[in-house]
Every structure is written in C-alpha cells, then in structure tokens.
Coordinates of C-alpha atoms and ligand atoms in Angstrom, one line a residue:
X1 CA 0.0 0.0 0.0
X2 CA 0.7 3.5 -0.8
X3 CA 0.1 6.4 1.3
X4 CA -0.2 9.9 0.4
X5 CA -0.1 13.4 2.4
X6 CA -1.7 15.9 0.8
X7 CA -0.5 19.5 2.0
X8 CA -2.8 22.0 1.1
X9 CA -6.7 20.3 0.6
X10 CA -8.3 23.5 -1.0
X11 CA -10.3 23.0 -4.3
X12 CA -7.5 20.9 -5.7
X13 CA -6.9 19.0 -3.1
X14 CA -10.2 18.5 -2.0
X15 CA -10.8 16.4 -5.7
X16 CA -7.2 14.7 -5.5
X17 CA -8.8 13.1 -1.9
X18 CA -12.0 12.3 -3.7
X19 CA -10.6 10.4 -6.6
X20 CA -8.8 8.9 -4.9
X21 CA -11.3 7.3 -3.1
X22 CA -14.4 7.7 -6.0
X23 CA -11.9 5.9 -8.5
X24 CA -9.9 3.0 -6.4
X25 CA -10.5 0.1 -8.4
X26 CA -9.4 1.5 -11.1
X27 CA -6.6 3.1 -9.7
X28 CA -5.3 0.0 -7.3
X29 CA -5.4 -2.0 -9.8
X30 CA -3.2 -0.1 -12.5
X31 CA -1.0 1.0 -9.7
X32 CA -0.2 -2.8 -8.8
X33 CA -1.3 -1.7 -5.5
X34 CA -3.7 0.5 -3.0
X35 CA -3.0 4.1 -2.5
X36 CA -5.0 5.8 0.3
X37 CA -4.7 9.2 1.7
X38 CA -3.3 9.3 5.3
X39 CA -3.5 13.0 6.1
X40 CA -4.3 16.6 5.0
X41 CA -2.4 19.9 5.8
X42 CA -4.8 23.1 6.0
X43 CA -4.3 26.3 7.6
X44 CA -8.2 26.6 8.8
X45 CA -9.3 23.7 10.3
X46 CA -12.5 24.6 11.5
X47 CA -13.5 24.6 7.5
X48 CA -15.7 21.6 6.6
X49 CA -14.1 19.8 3.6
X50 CA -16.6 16.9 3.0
X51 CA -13.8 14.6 3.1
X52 CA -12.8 11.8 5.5
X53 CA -9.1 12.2 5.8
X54 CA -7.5 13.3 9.0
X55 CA -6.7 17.1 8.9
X56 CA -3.9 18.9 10.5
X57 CA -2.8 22.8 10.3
X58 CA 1.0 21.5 11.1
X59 CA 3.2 20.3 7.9
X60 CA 5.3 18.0 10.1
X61 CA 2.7 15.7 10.7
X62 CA 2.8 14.4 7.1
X63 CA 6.8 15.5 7.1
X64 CA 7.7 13.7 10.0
X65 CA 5.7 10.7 9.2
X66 CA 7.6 7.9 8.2
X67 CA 4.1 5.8 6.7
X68 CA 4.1 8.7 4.3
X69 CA 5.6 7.5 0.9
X70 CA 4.4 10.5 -1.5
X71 CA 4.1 14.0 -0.3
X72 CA 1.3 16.1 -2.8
X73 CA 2.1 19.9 -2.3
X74 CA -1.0 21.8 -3.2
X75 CA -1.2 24.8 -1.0
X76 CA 0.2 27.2 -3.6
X77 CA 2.8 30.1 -3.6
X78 CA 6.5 30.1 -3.6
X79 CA 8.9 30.1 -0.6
X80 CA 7.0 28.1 1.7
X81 CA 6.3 25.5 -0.6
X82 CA 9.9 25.2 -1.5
X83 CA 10.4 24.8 2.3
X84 CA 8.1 21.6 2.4
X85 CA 9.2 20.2 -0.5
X86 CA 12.9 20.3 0.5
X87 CA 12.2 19.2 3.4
X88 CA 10.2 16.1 2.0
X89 CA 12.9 14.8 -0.9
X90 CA 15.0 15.6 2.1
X91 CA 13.7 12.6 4.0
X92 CA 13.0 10.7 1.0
X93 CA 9.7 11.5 0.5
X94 CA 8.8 11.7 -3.4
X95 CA 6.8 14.6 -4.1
X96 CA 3.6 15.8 -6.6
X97 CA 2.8 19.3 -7.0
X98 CA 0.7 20.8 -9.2
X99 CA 2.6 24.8 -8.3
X100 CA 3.4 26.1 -11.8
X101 CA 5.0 29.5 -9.6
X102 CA 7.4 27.1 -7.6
X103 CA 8.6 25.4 -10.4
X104 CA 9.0 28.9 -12.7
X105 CA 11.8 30.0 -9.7
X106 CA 13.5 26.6 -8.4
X107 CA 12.6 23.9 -10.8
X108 CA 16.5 23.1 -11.2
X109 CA 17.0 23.2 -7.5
X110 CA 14.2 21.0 -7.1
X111 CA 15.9 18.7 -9.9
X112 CA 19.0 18.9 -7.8
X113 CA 17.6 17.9 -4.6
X114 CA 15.0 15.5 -5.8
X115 CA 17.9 12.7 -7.7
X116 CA 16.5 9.5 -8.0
X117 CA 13.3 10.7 -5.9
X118 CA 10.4 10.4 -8.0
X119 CA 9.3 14.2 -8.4
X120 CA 6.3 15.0 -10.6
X121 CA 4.4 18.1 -11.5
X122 CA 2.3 16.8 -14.6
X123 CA -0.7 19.4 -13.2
X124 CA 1.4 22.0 -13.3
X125 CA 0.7 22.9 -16.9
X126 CA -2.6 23.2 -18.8
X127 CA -4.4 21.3 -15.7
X128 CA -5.6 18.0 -16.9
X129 CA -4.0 17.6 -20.1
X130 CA -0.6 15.7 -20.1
X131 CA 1.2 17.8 -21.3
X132 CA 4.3 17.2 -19.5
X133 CA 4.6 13.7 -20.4
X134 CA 3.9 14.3 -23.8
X135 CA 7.1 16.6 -24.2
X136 CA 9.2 15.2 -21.8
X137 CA 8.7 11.1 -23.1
X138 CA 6.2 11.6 -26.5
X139 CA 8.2 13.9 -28.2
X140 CA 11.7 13.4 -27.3
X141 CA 13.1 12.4 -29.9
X142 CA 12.7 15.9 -31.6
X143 CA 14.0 19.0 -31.4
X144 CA 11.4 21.2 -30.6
X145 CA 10.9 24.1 -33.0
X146 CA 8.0 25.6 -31.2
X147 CA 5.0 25.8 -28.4
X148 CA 2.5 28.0 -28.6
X149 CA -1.0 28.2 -26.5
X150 CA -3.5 29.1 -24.3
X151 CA -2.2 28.0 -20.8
X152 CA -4.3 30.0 -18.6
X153 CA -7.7 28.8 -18.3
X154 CA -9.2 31.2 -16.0
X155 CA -8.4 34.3 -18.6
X156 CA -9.5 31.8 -21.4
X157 CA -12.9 31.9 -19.7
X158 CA -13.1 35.7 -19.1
X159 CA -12.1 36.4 -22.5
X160 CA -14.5 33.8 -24.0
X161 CA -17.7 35.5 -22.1
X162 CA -16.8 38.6 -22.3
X163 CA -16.7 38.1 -26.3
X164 CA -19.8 36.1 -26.7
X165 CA -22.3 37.3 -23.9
X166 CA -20.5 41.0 -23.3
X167 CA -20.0 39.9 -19.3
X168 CA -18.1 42.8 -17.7
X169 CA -14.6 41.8 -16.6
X170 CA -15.3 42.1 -12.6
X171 CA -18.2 40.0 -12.8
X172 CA -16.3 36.9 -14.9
X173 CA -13.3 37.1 -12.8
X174 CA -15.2 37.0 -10.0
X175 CA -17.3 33.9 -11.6
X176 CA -13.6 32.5 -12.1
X177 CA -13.0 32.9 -9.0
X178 CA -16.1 31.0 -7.8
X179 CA -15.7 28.0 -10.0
X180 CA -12.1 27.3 -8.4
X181 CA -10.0 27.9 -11.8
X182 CA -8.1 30.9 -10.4
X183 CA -5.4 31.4 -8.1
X184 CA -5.2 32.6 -4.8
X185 CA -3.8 35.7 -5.8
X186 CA -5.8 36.4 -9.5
X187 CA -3.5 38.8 -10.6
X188 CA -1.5 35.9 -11.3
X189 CA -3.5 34.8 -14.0
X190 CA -5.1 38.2 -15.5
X191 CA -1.4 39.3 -15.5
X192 CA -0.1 36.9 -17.6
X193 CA 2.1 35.9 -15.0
X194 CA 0.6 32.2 -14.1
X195 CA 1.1 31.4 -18.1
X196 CA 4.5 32.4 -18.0
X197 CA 5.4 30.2 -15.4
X198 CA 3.8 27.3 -17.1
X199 CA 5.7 28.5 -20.2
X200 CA 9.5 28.8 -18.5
X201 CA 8.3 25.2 -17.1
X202 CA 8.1 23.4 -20.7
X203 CA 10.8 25.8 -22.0
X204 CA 13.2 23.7 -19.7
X205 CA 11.7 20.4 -21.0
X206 CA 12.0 21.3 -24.4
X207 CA 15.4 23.8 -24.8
X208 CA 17.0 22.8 -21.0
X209 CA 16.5 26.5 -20.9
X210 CA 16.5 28.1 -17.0
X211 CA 15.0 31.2 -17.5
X212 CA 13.1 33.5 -14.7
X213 CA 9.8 35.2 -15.1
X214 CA 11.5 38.5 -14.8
X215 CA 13.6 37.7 -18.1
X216 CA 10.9 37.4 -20.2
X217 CA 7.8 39.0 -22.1
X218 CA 4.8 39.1 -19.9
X219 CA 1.5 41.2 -20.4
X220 CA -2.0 39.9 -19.6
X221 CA -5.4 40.7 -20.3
X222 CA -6.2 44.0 -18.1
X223 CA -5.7 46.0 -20.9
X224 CA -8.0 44.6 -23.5
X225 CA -11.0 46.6 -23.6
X226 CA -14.5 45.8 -24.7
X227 CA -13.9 47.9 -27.4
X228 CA -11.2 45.9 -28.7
X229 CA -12.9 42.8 -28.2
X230 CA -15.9 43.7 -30.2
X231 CA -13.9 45.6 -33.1
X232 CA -11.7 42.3 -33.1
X233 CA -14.8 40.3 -33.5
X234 CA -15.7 43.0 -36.2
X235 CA -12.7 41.5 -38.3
X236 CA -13.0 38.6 -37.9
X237 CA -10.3 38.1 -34.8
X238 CA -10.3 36.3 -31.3
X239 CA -8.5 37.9 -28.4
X240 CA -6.9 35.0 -26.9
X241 CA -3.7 35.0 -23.8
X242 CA -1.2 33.1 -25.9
X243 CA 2.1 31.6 -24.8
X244 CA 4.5 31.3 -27.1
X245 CA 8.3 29.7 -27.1
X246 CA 10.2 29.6 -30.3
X247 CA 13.4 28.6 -31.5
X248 CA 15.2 30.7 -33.9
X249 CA 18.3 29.5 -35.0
X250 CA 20.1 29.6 -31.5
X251 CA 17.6 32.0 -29.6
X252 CA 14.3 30.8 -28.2
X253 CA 12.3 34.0 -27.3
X254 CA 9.6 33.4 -24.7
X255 CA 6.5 35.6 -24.3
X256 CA 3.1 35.9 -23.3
X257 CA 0.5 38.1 -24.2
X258 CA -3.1 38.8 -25.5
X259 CA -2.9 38.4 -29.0
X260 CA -5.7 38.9 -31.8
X261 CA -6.0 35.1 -34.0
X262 CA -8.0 34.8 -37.1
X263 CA -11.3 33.3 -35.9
X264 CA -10.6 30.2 -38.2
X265 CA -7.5 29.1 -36.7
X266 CA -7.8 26.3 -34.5
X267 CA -6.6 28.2 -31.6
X268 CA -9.2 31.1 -32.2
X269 CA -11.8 28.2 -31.0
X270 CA -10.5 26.8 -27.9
X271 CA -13.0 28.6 -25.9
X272 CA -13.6 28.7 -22.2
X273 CA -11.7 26.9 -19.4
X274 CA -10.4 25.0 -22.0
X275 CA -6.3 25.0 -22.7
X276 CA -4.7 23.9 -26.2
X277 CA -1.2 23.6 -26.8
X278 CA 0.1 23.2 -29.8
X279 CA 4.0 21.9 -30.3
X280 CA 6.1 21.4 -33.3
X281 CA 8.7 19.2 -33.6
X282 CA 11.9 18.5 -36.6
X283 CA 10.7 15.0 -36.8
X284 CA 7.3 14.6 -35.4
X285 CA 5.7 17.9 -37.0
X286 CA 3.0 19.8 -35.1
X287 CA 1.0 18.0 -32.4
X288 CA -2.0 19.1 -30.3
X289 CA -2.8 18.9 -27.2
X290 CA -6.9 20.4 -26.0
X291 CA -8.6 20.2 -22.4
X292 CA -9.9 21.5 -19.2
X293 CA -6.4 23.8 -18.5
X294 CA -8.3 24.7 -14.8
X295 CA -10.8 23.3 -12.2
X296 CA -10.7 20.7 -9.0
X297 CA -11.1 17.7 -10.8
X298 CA -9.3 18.0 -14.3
X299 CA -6.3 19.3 -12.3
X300 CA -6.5 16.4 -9.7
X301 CA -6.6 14.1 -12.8
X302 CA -3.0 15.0 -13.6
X303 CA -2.2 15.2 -9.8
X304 CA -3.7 11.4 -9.4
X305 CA -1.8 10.2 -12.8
X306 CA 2.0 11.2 -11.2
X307 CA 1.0 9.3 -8.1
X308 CA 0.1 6.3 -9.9
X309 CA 3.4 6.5 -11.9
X310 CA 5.3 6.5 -8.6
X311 CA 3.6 3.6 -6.9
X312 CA 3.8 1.8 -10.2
X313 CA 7.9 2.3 -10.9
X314 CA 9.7 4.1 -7.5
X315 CA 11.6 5.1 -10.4
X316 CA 11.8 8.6 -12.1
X317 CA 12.5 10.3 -15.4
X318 CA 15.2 13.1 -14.5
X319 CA 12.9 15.7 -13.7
X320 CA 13.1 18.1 -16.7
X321 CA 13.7 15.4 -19.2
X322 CA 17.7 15.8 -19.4
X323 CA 20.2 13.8 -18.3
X324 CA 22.7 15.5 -19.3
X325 CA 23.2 19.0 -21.3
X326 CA 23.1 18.6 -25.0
X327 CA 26.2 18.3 -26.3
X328 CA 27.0 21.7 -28.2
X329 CA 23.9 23.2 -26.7
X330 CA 24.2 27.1 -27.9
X331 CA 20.4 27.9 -27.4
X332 CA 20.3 31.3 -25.6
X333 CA 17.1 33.1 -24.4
X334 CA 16.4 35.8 -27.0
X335 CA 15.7 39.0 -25.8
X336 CA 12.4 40.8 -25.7
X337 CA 13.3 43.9 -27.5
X338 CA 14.3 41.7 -31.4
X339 CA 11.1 40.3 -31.0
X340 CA 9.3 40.4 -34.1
X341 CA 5.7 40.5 -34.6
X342 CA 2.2 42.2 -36.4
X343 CA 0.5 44.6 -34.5
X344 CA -2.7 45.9 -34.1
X345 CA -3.5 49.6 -32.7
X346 CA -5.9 51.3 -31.9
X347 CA -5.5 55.1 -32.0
X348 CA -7.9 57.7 -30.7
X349 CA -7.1 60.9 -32.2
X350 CA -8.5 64.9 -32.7
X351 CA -10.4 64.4 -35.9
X352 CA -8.8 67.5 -37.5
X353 CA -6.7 68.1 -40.7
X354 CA -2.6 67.2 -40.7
X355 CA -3.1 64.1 -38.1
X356 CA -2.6 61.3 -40.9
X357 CA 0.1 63.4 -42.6
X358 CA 2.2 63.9 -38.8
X359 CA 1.3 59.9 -37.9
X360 CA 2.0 58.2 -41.0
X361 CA 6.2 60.2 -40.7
X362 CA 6.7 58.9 -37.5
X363 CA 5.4 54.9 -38.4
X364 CA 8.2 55.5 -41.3
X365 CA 10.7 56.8 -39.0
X366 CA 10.7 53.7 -36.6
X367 CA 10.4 51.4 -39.8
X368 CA 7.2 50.3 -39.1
X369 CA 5.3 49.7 -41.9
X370 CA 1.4 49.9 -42.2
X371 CA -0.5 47.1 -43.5
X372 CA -4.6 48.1 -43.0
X373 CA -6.0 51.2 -41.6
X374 CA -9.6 52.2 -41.1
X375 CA -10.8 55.5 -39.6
X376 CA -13.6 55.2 -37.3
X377 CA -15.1 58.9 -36.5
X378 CA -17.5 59.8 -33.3
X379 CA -19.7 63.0 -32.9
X380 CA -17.4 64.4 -30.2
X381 CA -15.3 65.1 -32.8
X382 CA -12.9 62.0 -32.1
X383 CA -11.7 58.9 -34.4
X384 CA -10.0 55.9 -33.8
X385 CA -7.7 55.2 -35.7
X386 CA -7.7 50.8 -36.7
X387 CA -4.1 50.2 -37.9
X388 CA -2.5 46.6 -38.1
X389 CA 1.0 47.1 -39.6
X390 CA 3.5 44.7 -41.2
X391 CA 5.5 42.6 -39.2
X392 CA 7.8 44.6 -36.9
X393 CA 10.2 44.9 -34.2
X394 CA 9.1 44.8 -30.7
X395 CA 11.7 47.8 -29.4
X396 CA 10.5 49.9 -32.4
X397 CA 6.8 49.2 -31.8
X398 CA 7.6 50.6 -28.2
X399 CA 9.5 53.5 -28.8
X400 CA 7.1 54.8 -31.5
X401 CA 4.3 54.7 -28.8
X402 CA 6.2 56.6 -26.6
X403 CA 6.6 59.2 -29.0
X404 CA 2.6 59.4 -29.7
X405 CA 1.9 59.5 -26.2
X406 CA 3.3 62.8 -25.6
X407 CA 1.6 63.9 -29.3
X408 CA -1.4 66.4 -28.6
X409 CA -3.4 65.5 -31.1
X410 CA -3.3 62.0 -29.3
X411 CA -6.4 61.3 -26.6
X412 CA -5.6 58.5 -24.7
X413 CA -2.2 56.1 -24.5
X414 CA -2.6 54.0 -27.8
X415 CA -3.6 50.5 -27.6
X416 CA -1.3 47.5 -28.9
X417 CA -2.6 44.1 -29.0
X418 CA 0.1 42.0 -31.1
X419 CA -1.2 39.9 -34.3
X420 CA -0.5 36.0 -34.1
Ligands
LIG501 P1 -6.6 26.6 -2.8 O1 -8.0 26.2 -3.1 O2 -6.4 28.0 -2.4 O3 -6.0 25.6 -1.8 C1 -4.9 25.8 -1.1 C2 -4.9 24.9 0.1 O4 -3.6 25.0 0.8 C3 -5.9 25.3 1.2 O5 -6.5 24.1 1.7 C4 -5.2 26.0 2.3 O6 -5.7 25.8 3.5 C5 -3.8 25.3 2.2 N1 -2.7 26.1 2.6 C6 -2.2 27.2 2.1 N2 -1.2 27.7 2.8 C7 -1.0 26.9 3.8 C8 -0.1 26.8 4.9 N3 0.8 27.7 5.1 N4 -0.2 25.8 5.7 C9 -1.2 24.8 5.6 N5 -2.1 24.8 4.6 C10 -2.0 25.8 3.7 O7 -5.7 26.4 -4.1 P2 -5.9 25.4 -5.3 O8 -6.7 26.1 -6.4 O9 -6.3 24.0 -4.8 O10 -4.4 25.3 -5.9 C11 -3.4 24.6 -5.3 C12 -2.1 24.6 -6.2 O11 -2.5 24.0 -7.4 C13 -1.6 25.9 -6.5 O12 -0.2 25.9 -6.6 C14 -2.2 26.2 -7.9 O13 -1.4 27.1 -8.6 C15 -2.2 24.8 -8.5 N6 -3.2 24.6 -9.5 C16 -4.5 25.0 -9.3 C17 -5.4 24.7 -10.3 C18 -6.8 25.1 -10.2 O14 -7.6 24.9 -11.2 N7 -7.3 25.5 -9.0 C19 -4.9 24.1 -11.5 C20 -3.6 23.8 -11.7 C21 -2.7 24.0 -10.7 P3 -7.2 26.5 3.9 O15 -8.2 25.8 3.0 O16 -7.4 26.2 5.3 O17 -7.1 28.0 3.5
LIG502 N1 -5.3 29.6 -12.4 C1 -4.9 28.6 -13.3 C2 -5.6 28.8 -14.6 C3 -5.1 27.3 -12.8 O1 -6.7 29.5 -14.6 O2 -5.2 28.3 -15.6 C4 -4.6 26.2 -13.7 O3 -3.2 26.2 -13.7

C-alpha cells in the first residue's frame, strides 16, 4: 500500500482526496497496488471539507511521518512550498505538485535535490492535459521548434464571455474565482504571469533553458477593452492570452500576451476553461494537445496520474527530461526587444486636418510599416484610428508609442494588442 499526504486540501486538493477514493478500483489496480490518503495539511481547520481524511494545520505531521511514501504539495505560492518540498525529498519522500510559480523559480533546485526521488508536476501545466509527459517522453526524440497556446484557463474563460455574452470583466473574474480555476492571488493569472510560469516550465523540457519570469515577455489581459474585443470580432479576430516559445536558430524568445488570432485558426476556437497547446517538432511535425487547462477535478486528474506512476515504478525520469546538457547546446534566451511580430492599434485621435500626414512620418521613422487602416469617426469630434501594420520589431513598436503619447493631437495612450 501507498500512502499519500496531501498538503494544502483547497479546491484541488479536495478532488485529488475524492478520486482517490471515488476511482480506487481502477486506480489500485493499474497502480499494482492501493494508495489511500493518510492525512491533509490546511491552515483553517474549523472549514468543513466533506472529506474523510484526517486534517492537521501543522506540515510536520505528514513530514515527519515515516508511513508517508508521496508527499502532494498543493497549497500554492513560492517560498513556503519550496520549504516543504525540500524538506520532504530531504527525507525521502517523493513529491507531486501541481505549483506552476514554484517550479517557474526553483525547478532546477528542485531537480538537484529531488535525484533518483520520483518528483512529478504533470498538473502544473494546462491542468488535466498531459502535457508534461507528452514533451518530456512523447516527443523526445525531436527537437522542438515551437510551443504556442492558451495556458491559462481562468483568462480563457473571461475572455471567452466577455466576447460572446459582453460579461463585464469584474463579474467573470469573479465567476472564475467562484468556479475554483483561479489562483489565490488572480493577478496571477489576469497578469499573464501564471502562463508564464507554465511556459518557462516546458521551456526547460524542451530547450534545457533556466530562464526566470523576470527575463521574459509578460503582459496579460487587463488592458484589453470591450472595445477591442468587439472591433476584433468586427474583423473577424479572437482575443486569446497566448504563450508562445520559439526557437530561432540559437535564440528561443519566450512571451506571453493577448494576442488577436484569425477566428478560423484552430486556436481562435478553444474557448472557455479550455487550454490547447500546440507543439512542433523537426521530426514529429506539429501535435496538439486540448482540455480543461483549470478546475478541482481536471487538475486532480493530472495530480492522481503522477501518483500512480510513482507507486507503479519508484523510479523517475530526471525531472526536466535531461540527463545530461546537449552536447554543443548554444540555445540562448532571445531577448524581448528583437522580437518580431504584427500589431494591431488602436488610436484615438483629434479628428482634424494634418493628423494622418504627422502619424504616417513617425510609423516610417521607426520602420514600421502599415498594413490596413480604417478610420472610425464619433460625434465628439474624435476617431479611432484601426491600424494593423507589417511585421515589426518589438523595441520599435515601443519607442514609437512613446513618442505618440506625448503627441497632442493624441487622446488617450494608444492600444497594442500583437497579431498572431
Ligand atoms: P486553494 O483552493 O487555495 O487551496 C490551497 C490549500 O492550501 C488550502 O487548503 C489552504 O488551507 C492550504 N494552505 C495554504 N497555505 C497553507 C499553509 N501555510 N499551511 C497549511 N495549509 C496551507 O488552491 P488550489 O486552487 O487548490 O491550488 C493549489 C495549487 O495547485 C496551487 O499551486 C495552484 O497554482 C495549483 N493549480 C491549481 C489549479 C486550479 O484549477 N485550481 C490548476 C492547476 C494548478 P485553507 O483551505 O485552510 O485555507
Ligand atoms: N489559475 C490557473 C488557470 C489554474 O486559470 O489556468 C490552472 O493552472
């Protein structure tokens, strides 16, 4: 028999418990053997669960206990996490966790420490779909050209109904909130930041590239507007969070923001908690990967899965699928200004005579070069201006709208939502 302390039974938790129990025929018999929970970590344990596990507010009863074979780390954040988690492969504990923001600052510590411990985090990315595995052991016999999706299913959800039922952005977050898809702190995920860690977390499975969340290109969703959404639907585009790692030559760039996607694209349809991934490999081509990216159960699905490995083997895979660096391994992370994209923006101007003559010099002094523009006038004497250019670079893109914020003529700070 296996037994398992779960610290942290919140929403995820709470459904790795109930599987547990709900699916142990199943489970027993493909782990070779049972696995029951023997205790829970919470911090409030007057809270009524619905479970029948014994619950502590102290770590070291499941640290300190030597019955405990597999330690599940669910209660979220960084430093105290990485506290528990060294202080289970310390003792030889093997350890599950499911905390993308860990992993995005000490996943290579964690590889250190952990050795020949079994150490999984299949739930750490895109929730229930295994995507971890399919990088790490599916495709590893490629080189991985490129990874691009939506990994962040709590701003797939807001984005979805605020484009198709026009639900204001405090309401659906809040409604994400409720349903148990975001995280403790939802900045996290309406930031951006939550899909970047997921993103630095397969960027070490595919490249063996350590790279912070500080190093990279994170915006979120805060600043899309309804008016964006609904011209975007206008055109026939989707306002989707992407995540995006690339490999050019030897530079992978790594980013993450909103980003407008032909409807038709398959992407463009992945709508609601739902994540997609899609990864390209030399040999393989692309692959795609679709499902519920948030929520108690999918996520617990992945969490379960990584347990039943371990009682199945004891043994591991090296954690981020490298044994060793690749011999002649140049990749370096490229940096965010060379970026090169298409970009829409929106620009609300004084509807007077000169404006398009004074913009149109400074696109052409930053080399940016203008692909569609449409002029949509109001009564107040206003227009916004509907420009999606060419494919430029990300430092130019920057420095031009620096210059037209300080322009007069200019109302507001332009809006820049990049084309995919
Ligand atoms: P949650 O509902 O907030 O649950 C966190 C649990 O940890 C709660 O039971 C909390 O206790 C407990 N906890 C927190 N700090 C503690 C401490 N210092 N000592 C003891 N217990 C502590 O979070 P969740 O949504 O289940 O997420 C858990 C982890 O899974 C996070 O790393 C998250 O990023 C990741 N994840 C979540 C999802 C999802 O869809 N929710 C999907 C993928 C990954 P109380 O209940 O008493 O407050
Ligand atoms: N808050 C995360 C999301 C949970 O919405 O995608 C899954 O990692």
């Amino acid at each position: 028999m296996i037994k398992v302390g779960i610290i942290g039974v919140g929403t995820v938790g709470t459904s790795v418990a109930n599987i547990l129990k709900e699916n142990a025929d199943v489970i027993s018999a493909r782990a070779g053997r049972d696995i029951v929970v023997k205790s829970g970590v919470v911090r409030n344990l007057s809270k009524d669960r619905g479970l029948d596990i014994i619950l502590t507010d102290n770590v070291d009863d499941v640290l300190n206990d030597d019955e405990i074979d597999i330690v599940v780390e669910l209660m979220g954040g960084v430093d105290e996490p990485f506290v528990v988690v060294k202080r289970a492969l310390e003792s030889g504990k093997a350890v599950v966790t499911a905390n993308k923001a860990l992993l995005a600052y000490h996943r290579y510590e964690l590889q250190e420490l952990a050795g020949n411990i079994p150490f999984e985090f299949e739930a750490s990315v895109a929730g229930g779909i295994p995507i971890i595995t399919a990088l790490r052991d599916g495709l590893s016999a490629n080189h991985i050209e490129s990874i691009m999706g939506i990994m962040n299913g709590t701003c797939n959800y807001m984005m979805t109904e605020m484009t198709n039922n026009g639900v204001s952005y405090d309401a659906i977050l809040k409604e994400a909130q409720d349903l148990g898809y975001a995280e403790a702190d939802p900045t996290f995920d309406v930031g951006g930041y939550d899909a970047a860690h997921k993103l630095l977390i397969l960027a070490s499975i595919a490249y063996g590239l350590d790279a912070k969340p500080e190093d990279i290109l994170i915006e979120g969703i805060e600043n899309v507007s309804s008016e964006d959404i609904a011209f975007a639907k206008e055109f026939g585009y989707a306002i989707k969070l992407l995540a995006i790692a690339k490999k050019d030559n030897n530079e992978v760039e790594l980013r993450v923001h909103a980003a407008l996607i032909k409807k038709e694209a398959m992407i463009a349809k992945i709508d609601g908690v739902m994540n997609g991934v899609s990864v390209v490999g030399d040999k393989v081509g692309e692959t795609l990967y679709y499902g519920a990216g948030a929520g108690g159960d999918a996520t617990a699905s992945a969490v379960v899965a990584n347990i039943i490995d371990i009682a199945r083997s004891g043994k591991s895979t090296p954690m981020l699928g490298f044994n060793r660096p690749m011999e002649g391994n140049t990749l370096t992370l490229k940096s965010s200004d060379d970026i090169e994209s298409k970009y829409y923006l929106r620009i609300n101007v004084t509807d007077k005579a000169g404006v398009l003559a004074q913009l149109s010099k400074i696109f052409e002094s930053y080399n940016i070069s203008i692909e569609t523009m449409l002029q949509r006038s109001s009564e107040n004497g206003s227009a916004n201006l509907l420009i999606s250019t060419h494919k430029a670079v990300e430092k130019d893109i920057q420095s031009m709208l620096k210059e037209l914020e300080k322009l007069d003529f200019i109302n507001f700070r332009p809006v820049m939502i990049r084309i995919v």
